[in-house]
Tab-separated table of C-alpha atoms in Angstrom:
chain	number	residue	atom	x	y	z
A	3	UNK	CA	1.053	5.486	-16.959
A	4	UNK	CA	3.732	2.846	-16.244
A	5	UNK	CA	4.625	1.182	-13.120
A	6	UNK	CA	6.940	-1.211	-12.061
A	7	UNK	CA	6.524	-3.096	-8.928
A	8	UNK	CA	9.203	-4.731	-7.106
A	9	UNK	CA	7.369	-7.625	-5.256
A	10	UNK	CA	8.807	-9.668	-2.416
A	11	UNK	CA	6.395	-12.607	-1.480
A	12	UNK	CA	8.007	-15.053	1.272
A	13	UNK	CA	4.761	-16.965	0.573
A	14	UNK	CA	4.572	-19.517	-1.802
A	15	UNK	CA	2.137	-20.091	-3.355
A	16	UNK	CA	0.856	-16.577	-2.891
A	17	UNK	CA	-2.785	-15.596	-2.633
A	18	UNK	CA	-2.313	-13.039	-5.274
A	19	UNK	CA	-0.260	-12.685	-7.953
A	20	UNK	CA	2.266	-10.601	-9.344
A	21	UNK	CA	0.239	-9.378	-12.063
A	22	UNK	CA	-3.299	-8.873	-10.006
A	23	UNK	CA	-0.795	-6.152	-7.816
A	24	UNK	CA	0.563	-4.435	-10.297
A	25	UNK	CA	-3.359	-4.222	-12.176
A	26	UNK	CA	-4.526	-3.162	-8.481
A	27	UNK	CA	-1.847	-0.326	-7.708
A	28	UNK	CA	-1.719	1.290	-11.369
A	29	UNK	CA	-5.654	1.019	-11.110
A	30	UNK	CA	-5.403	2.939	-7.445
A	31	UNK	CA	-2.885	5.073	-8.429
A	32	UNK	CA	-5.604	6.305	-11.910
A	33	UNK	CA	-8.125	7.079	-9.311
A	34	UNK	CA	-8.799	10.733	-9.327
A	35	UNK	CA	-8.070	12.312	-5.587
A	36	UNK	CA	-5.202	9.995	-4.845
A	37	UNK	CA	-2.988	12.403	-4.997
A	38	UNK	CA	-0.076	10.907	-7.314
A	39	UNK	CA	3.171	13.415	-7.970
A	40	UNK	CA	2.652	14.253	-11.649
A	41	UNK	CA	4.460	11.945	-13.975
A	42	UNK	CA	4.902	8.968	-16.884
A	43	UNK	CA	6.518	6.296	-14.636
A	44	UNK	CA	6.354	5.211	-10.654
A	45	UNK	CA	7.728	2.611	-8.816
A	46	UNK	CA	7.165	0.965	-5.777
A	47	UNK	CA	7.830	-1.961	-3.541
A	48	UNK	CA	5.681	-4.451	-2.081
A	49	UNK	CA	7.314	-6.452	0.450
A	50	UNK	CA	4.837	-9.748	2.329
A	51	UNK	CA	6.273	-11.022	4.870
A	52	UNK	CA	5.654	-12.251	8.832
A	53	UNK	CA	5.031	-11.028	11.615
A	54	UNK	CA	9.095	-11.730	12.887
A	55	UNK	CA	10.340	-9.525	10.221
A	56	UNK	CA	7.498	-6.480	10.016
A	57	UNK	CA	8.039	-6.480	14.396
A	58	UNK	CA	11.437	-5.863	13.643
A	59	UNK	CA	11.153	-2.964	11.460
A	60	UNK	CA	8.223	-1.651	13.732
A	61	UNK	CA	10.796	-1.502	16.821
A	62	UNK	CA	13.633	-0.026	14.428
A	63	UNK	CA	11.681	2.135	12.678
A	64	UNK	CA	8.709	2.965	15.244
A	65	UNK	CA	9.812	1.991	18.548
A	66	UNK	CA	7.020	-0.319	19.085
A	67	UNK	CA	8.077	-3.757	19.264
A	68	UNK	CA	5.302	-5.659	18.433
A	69	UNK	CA	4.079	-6.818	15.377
A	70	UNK	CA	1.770	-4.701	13.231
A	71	UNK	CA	-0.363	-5.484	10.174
A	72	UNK	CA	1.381	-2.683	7.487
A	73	UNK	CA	4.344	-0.160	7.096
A	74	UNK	CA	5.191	2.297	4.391
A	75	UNK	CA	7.873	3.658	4.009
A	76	UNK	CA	7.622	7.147	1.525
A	77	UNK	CA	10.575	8.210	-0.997
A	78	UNK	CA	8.417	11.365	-1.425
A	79	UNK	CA	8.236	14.163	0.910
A	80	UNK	CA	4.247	15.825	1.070
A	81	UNK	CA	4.907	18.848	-1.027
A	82	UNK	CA	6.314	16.806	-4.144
A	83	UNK	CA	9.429	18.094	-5.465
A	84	UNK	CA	9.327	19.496	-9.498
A	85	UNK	CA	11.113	16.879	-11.572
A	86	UNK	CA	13.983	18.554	-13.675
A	87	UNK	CA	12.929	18.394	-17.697
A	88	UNK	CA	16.279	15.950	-18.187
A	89	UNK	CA	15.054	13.269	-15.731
A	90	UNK	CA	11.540	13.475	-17.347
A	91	UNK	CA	11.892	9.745	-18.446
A	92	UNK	CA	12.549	8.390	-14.998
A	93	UNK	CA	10.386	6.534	-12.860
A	94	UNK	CA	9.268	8.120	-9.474
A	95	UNK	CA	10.079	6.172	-6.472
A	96	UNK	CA	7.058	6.241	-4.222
A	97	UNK	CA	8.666	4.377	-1.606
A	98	UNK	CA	8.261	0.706	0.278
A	99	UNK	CA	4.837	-0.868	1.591
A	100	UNK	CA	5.632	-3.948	3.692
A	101	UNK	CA	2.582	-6.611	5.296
A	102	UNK	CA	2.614	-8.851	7.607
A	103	UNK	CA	0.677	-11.694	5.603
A	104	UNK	CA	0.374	-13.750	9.742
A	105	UNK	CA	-1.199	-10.534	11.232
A	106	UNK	CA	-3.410	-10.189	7.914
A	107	UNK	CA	-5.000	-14.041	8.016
A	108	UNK	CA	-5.601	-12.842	12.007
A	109	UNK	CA	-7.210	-9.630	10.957
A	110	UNK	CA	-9.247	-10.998	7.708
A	111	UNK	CA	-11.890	-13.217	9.869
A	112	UNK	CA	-12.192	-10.471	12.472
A	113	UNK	CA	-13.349	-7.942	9.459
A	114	UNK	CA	-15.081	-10.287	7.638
A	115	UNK	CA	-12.709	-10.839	5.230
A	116	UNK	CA	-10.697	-13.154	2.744
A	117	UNK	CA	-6.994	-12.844	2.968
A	118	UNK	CA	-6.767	-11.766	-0.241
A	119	UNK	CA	-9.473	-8.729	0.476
A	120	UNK	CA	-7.367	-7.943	3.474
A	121	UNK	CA	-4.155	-7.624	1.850
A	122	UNK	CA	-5.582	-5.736	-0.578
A	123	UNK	CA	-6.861	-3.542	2.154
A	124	UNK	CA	-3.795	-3.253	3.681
A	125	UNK	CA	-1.635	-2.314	0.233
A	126	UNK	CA	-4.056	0.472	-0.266
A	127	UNK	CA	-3.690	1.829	2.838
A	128	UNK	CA	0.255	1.860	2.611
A	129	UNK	CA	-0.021	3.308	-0.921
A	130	UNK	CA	-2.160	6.232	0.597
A	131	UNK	CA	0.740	6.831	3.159
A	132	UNK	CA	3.035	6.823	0.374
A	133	UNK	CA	0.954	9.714	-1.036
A	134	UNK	CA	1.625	11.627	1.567
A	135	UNK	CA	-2.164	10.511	3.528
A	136	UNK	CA	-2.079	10.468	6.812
A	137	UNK	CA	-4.515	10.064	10.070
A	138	UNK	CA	-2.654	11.599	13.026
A	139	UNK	CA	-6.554	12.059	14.293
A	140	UNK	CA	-10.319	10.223	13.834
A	141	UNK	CA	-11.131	12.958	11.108
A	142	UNK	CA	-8.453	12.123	8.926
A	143	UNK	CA	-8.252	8.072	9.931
A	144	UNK	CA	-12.000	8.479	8.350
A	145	UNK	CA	-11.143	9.875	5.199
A	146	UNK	CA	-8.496	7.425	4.303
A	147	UNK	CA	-10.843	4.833	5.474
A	148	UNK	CA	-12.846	6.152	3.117
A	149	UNK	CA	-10.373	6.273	0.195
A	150	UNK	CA	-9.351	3.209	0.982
A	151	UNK	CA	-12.505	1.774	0.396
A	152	UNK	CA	-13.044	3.845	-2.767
A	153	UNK	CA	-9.793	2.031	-4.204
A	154	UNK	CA	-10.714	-0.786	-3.826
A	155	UNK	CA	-14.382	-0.647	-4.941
A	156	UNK	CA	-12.322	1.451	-8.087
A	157	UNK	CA	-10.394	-1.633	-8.610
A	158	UNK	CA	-13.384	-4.550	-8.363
A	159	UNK	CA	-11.567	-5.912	-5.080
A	160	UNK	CA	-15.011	-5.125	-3.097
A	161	UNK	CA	-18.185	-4.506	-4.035
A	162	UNK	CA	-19.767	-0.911	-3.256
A	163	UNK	CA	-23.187	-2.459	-1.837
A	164	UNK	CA	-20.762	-4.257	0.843
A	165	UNK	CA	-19.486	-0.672	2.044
């Protein structure tokens, strides 16, 4: 599987880098139950940013204007569409994750966390929405809680004794 990551990090120097994302999403994106479109080639974007620019989007895009820790935006609608045999070679778009790296070093001592962890956690979590996983109610908030966590023990980014 190939992937090619567009990363947008207005942090410098970043907590992780380019090459530890792109080892972390293909790694997610192997794990069976994820729910990946079949295919040879995805791409995504990764945008980290602050808390100005992701409560901008939130009030554009979700009417809430106030800052919020992650947003995905999905190129994929839930019932994937069958990829023509002539566009084969092309990548699938999954779509755009952006984080708010401020509201992440808020959130990261409040769960116990190191910034990098919590970004982590947070990148998972928008790839699962990209997939299509949602949690409209507790039930399904718990079982992407769940695969989030299973992702990232997957990955090495936690260990599954801290779980």
């Amino acid at each position: 599987m190939q992937l090619e990551l567009i990363l947008q990090d207005l942090y410098q120097p970043s907590v992780i880098t380019e090459d530890t994302w792109v080892d972390w999403f293909q790694d997610w994106l192997q794990t069976p139950g994820v729910g990946l479109p079949p295919g040879e080639a995805y791409e995504l974007s990764l945008r980290l940013t602050n808390d100005a620019e992701i409560q901008a989007l939130n009030a554009q895009f979700r009417q809430l204007d106030r800052p919020t820790d992650v947003l995905s935006f999905a190129a994929l609608e839930v019932d994937f569409p069958q990829v023509a045999d002539n566009f084969t070679d092309a990548a699938i778009y999954l779509g755009d994750i952006i984080i708010s790296v401020d509201t992440a070093a808020r959130q990261a001592p409040e769960h116990g966390y190191s910034l990098r962890k919590e970004l982590a956690w947070l990148a998972s979590h928008g790839l699962l929405h990209l997939l299509g996983w949602d949690h409209p109610d507790e039930a399904s908030l718990l079982l992407m809680l769940d695969r989030q966590a299973s992702l990232l023990i997957h990955s090495g980014v936690i260990d599954p004794i801290s779980v």
